[in-house]
Amino acid sequence: MLLAFVSFISTVSAASERPLTVVVMGDSISAAYGIQREQGWVALLDQRLRDYSIAANVVNASLSGETTAGGKVRMSPILETHKPDVVILELGGNDGLRGYPIEIIRENMEVMAKLARDQGAEVIILGMAIPANYGPRYTDAFRAVFVETSSDTGSRLVPFPDGIATVDELMQADGIHPNAKAQSKLLDNVWPVLERGRRVGGQAGGR
């Protein structure tokens, strides 16, 4: 799979005469809250690409505390500035923790995904989950919105990594943010979907 991904990136880079650009639009999970930024999974993604001599530019556009509404406002300027080939959306967690309406979360995610795809980017949506104390009706609907949005917008879904949030040694003291030990696991959860998202010459969005 990795060799196929390397071949994909090389093909796209050669066709466009520039490195592949990956934009990560996230919240504190991707902004490396509570740890050194270079320890975060986005920095590890950049390093993994470099380790395999892959010509790629990883842009971390994540902000701690960001919501889907904030991401929606920032999306167009980020797309215009960076013209990404791949956009990874890691948003929605703060919406869920604040009990925002599911339909609002869905609408914001759909707008962001469609804006990115309309600009020719492949979109990857990271699945989210919130603590069970929010009640099964809301928590189930919240978890499902990412699955449904990825399907409705033609985006790819990264399943929520259940094996991290429930393991104390992988979490910070707040019980919400993964610690440095967990970051490679977060990357390993994203990597296979990023590999499968390979496209040649713009099949995903037609850039």
PDB file of N, CA, C and O in Angstrom, residues 23-33 37 41-42 59-66 74 78 88-91:
ATOM      1  N   VAL A  23      -3.938  19.718   3.510  1.00  0.00           N
ATOM      2  CA  VAL A  23      -4.364  20.652   4.551  1.00  0.00           C
ATOM      3  C   VAL A  23      -5.155  19.892   5.607  1.00  0.00           C
ATOM      4  O   VAL A  23      -6.092  19.156   5.283  1.00  0.00           O
ATOM      5  N   VAL A  24      -4.764  20.064   6.853  1.00  0.00           N
ATOM      6  CA  VAL A  24      -5.498  19.482   7.971  1.00  0.00           C
ATOM      7  C   VAL A  24      -6.261  20.599   8.668  1.00  0.00           C
ATOM      8  O   VAL A  24      -5.655  21.527   9.217  1.00  0.00           O
ATOM      9  N   MET A  25      -7.578  20.529   8.615  1.00  0.00           N
ATOM     10  CA  MET A  25      -8.443  21.510   9.260  1.00  0.00           C
ATOM     11  C   MET A  25      -9.035  20.851  10.499  1.00  0.00           C
ATOM     12  O   MET A  25      -9.936  20.023  10.400  1.00  0.00           O
ATOM     13  N   GLY A  26      -8.486  21.192  11.669  1.00  0.00           N
ATOM     14  CA  GLY A  26      -8.915  20.504  12.871  1.00  0.00           C
ATOM     15  C   GLY A  26      -9.018  21.416  14.077  1.00  0.00           C
ATOM     16  O   GLY A  26      -8.901  22.634  13.986  1.00  0.00           O
ATOM     17  N   ASP A  27      -9.222  20.760  15.224  1.00  0.00           N
ATOM     18  CA  ASP A  27      -9.306  21.471  16.496  1.00  0.00           C
ATOM     19  C   ASP A  27      -8.083  21.119  17.341  1.00  0.00           C
ATOM     20  O   ASP A  27      -7.013  20.852  16.803  1.00  0.00           O
ATOM     21  N   SER A  28      -8.237  21.088  18.655  1.00  0.00           N
ATOM     22  CA  SER A  28      -7.094  20.865  19.532  1.00  0.00           C
ATOM     23  C   SER A  28      -6.444  19.499  19.336  1.00  0.00           C
ATOM     24  O   SER A  28      -5.242  19.342  19.599  1.00  0.00           O
ATOM     25  N   ILE A  29      -7.204  18.509  18.867  1.00  0.00           N
ATOM     26  CA  ILE A  29      -6.632  17.181  18.650  1.00  0.00           C
ATOM     27  C   ILE A  29      -5.536  17.246  17.593  1.00  0.00           C
ATOM     28  O   ILE A  29      -4.491  16.597  17.703  1.00  0.00           O
ATOM     29  N   SER A  30      -5.767  18.021  16.552  1.00  0.00           N
ATOM     30  CA  SER A  30      -4.771  18.167  15.487  1.00  0.00           C
ATOM     31  C   SER A  30      -3.803  19.308  15.735  1.00  0.00           C
ATOM     32  O   SER A  30      -2.738  19.360  15.120  1.00  0.00           O
ATOM     33  N   ALA A  31      -4.176  20.232  16.627  1.00  0.00           N
ATOM     34  CA  ALA A  31      -3.298  21.356  16.964  1.00  0.00           C
ATOM     35  C   ALA A  31      -2.294  20.981  18.042  1.00  0.00           C
ATOM     36  O   ALA A  31      -1.542  21.833  18.515  1.00  0.00           O
ATOM     37  N   ALA A  32      -2.280  19.709  18.458  1.00  0.00           N
ATOM     38  CA  ALA A  32      -1.324  19.192  19.444  1.00  0.00           C
ATOM     39  C   ALA A  32      -1.466  19.885  20.794  1.00  0.00           C
ATOM     40  O   ALA A  32      -0.472  20.230  21.442  1.00  0.00           O
ATOM     41  N   TYR A  33      -2.695  20.054  21.237  1.00  0.00           N
ATOM     42  CA  TYR A  33      -2.952  20.689  22.530  1.00  0.00           C
ATOM     43  C   TYR A  33      -2.297  19.888  23.661  1.00  0.00           C
ATOM     44  O   TYR A  33      -2.404  18.663  23.728  1.00  0.00           O
ATOM     45  N   ARG A  37       4.186  20.762  19.592  1.00  0.00           N
ATOM     46  CA  ARG A  37       3.556  20.690  18.274  1.00  0.00           C
ATOM     47  C   ARG A  37       4.217  19.643  17.375  1.00  0.00           C
ATOM     48  O   ARG A  37       3.541  18.953  16.616  1.00  0.00           O
ATOM     49  N   TRP A  41       0.155  14.396  15.715  1.00  0.00           N
ATOM     50  CA  TRP A  41       0.014  13.449  14.604  1.00  0.00           C
ATOM     51  C   TRP A  41       0.180  14.136  13.249  1.00  0.00           C
ATOM     52  O   TRP A  41       0.655  13.504  12.295  1.00  0.00           O
ATOM     53  N   VAL A  42      -0.155  15.419  13.146  1.00  0.00           N
ATOM     54  CA  VAL A  42       0.010  16.125  11.867  1.00  0.00           C
ATOM     55  C   VAL A  42       1.492  16.304  11.559  1.00  0.00           C
ATOM     56  O   VAL A  42       1.934  16.109  10.417  1.00  0.00           O
ATOM     57  N   VAL A  59      -0.009  21.256   5.575  1.00  0.00           N
ATOM     58  CA  VAL A  59      -0.385  22.523   6.201  1.00  0.00           C
ATOM     59  C   VAL A  59      -1.320  22.223   7.369  1.00  0.00           C
ATOM     60  O   VAL A  59      -2.413  21.678   7.179  1.00  0.00           O
ATOM     61  N   ASN A  60      -0.897  22.561   8.570  1.00  0.00           N
ATOM     62  CA  ASN A  60      -1.747  22.346   9.741  1.00  0.00           C
ATOM     63  C   ASN A  60      -2.533  23.618  10.025  1.00  0.00           C
ATOM     64  O   ASN A  60      -2.028  24.571  10.610  1.00  0.00           O
ATOM     65  N   ALA A  61      -3.793  23.638   9.593  1.00  0.00           N
ATOM     66  CA  ALA A  61      -4.667  24.798   9.785  1.00  0.00           C
ATOM     67  C   ALA A  61      -5.600  24.587  10.967  1.00  0.00           C
ATOM     68  O   ALA A  61      -6.724  25.092  10.985  1.00  0.00           O
ATOM     69  N   SER A  62      -5.137  23.847  11.965  1.00  0.00           N
ATOM     70  CA  SER A  62      -5.961  23.508  13.126  1.00  0.00           C
ATOM     71  C   SER A  62      -5.847  24.563  14.218  1.00  0.00           C
ATOM     72  O   SER A  62      -4.779  25.151  14.423  1.00  0.00           O
ATOM     73  N   LEU A  63      -6.950  24.765  14.940  1.00  0.00           N
ATOM     74  CA  LEU A  63      -6.996  25.712  16.049  1.00  0.00           C
ATOM     75  C   LEU A  63      -7.651  25.056  17.249  1.00  0.00           C
ATOM     76  O   LEU A  63      -8.732  24.454  17.125  1.00  0.00           O
ATOM     77  N   SER A  64      -7.036  25.164  18.398  1.00  0.00           N
ATOM     78  CA  SER A  64      -7.666  24.649  19.615  1.00  0.00           C
ATOM     79  C   SER A  64      -8.978  25.393  19.866  1.00  0.00           C
ATOM     80  O   SER A  64      -9.041  26.619  19.726  1.00  0.00           O
ATOM     81  N   GLY A  65     -10.010  24.639  20.200  1.00  0.00           N
ATOM     82  CA  GLY A  65     -11.325  25.227  20.445  1.00  0.00           C
ATOM     83  C   GLY A  65     -12.160  25.430  19.205  1.00  0.00           C
ATOM     84  O   GLY A  65     -13.313  25.877  19.303  1.00  0.00           O
ATOM     85  N   GLU A  66     -11.639  25.094  18.037  1.00  0.00           N
ATOM     86  CA  GLU A  66     -12.362  25.319  16.783  1.00  0.00           C
ATOM     87  C   GLU A  66     -13.626  24.469  16.709  1.00  0.00           C
ATOM     88  O   GLU A  66     -13.687  23.343  17.209  1.00  0.00           O
ATOM     89  N   ARG A  74     -13.492  29.737   7.857  1.00  0.00           N
ATOM     90  CA  ARG A  74     -12.090  29.795   7.442  1.00  0.00           C
ATOM     91  C   ARG A  74     -11.786  29.000   6.184  1.00  0.00           C
ATOM     92  O   ARG A  74     -10.723  29.162   5.581  1.00  0.00           O
ATOM     93  N   ILE A  78      -8.573  29.470   3.213  1.00  0.00           N
ATOM     94  CA  ILE A  78      -7.510  28.464   3.284  1.00  0.00           C
ATOM     95  C   ILE A  78      -7.369  27.749   1.953  1.00  0.00           C
ATOM     96  O   ILE A  78      -6.264  27.501   1.465  1.00  0.00           O
ATOM     97  N   ILE A  88      -8.088  17.217   5.049  1.00  0.00           N
ATOM     98  CA  ILE A  88      -8.496  16.330   6.134  1.00  0.00           C
ATOM     99  C   ILE A  88      -9.281  17.152   7.144  1.00  0.00           C
ATOM    100  O   ILE A  88      -8.762  18.121   7.714  1.00  0.00           O
ATOM    101  N   LEU A  89     -10.544  16.790   7.365  1.00  0.00           N
ATOM    102  CA  LEU A  89     -11.415  17.511   8.292  1.00  0.00           C
ATOM    103  C   LEU A  89     -11.476  16.763   9.621  1.00  0.00           C
ATOM    104  O   LEU A  89     -12.017  15.661   9.702  1.00  0.00           O
ATOM    105  N   GLU A  90     -10.911  17.363  10.651  1.00  0.00           N
ATOM    106  CA  GLU A  90     -10.956  16.806  12.006  1.00  0.00           C
ATOM    107  C   GLU A  90     -11.652  17.832  12.885  1.00  0.00           C
ATOM    108  O   GLU A  90     -11.047  18.512  13.690  1.00  0.00           O
ATOM    109  N   LEU A  91     -12.957  17.973  12.673  1.00  0.00           N
ATOM    110  CA  LEU A  91     -13.753  18.964  13.392  1.00  0.00           C
ATOM    111  C   LEU A  91     -15.071  18.336  13.854  1.00  0.00           C
ATOM    112  O   LEU A  91     -15.529  17.347  13.294  1.00  0.00           O
TER     113      LEU A  91
END
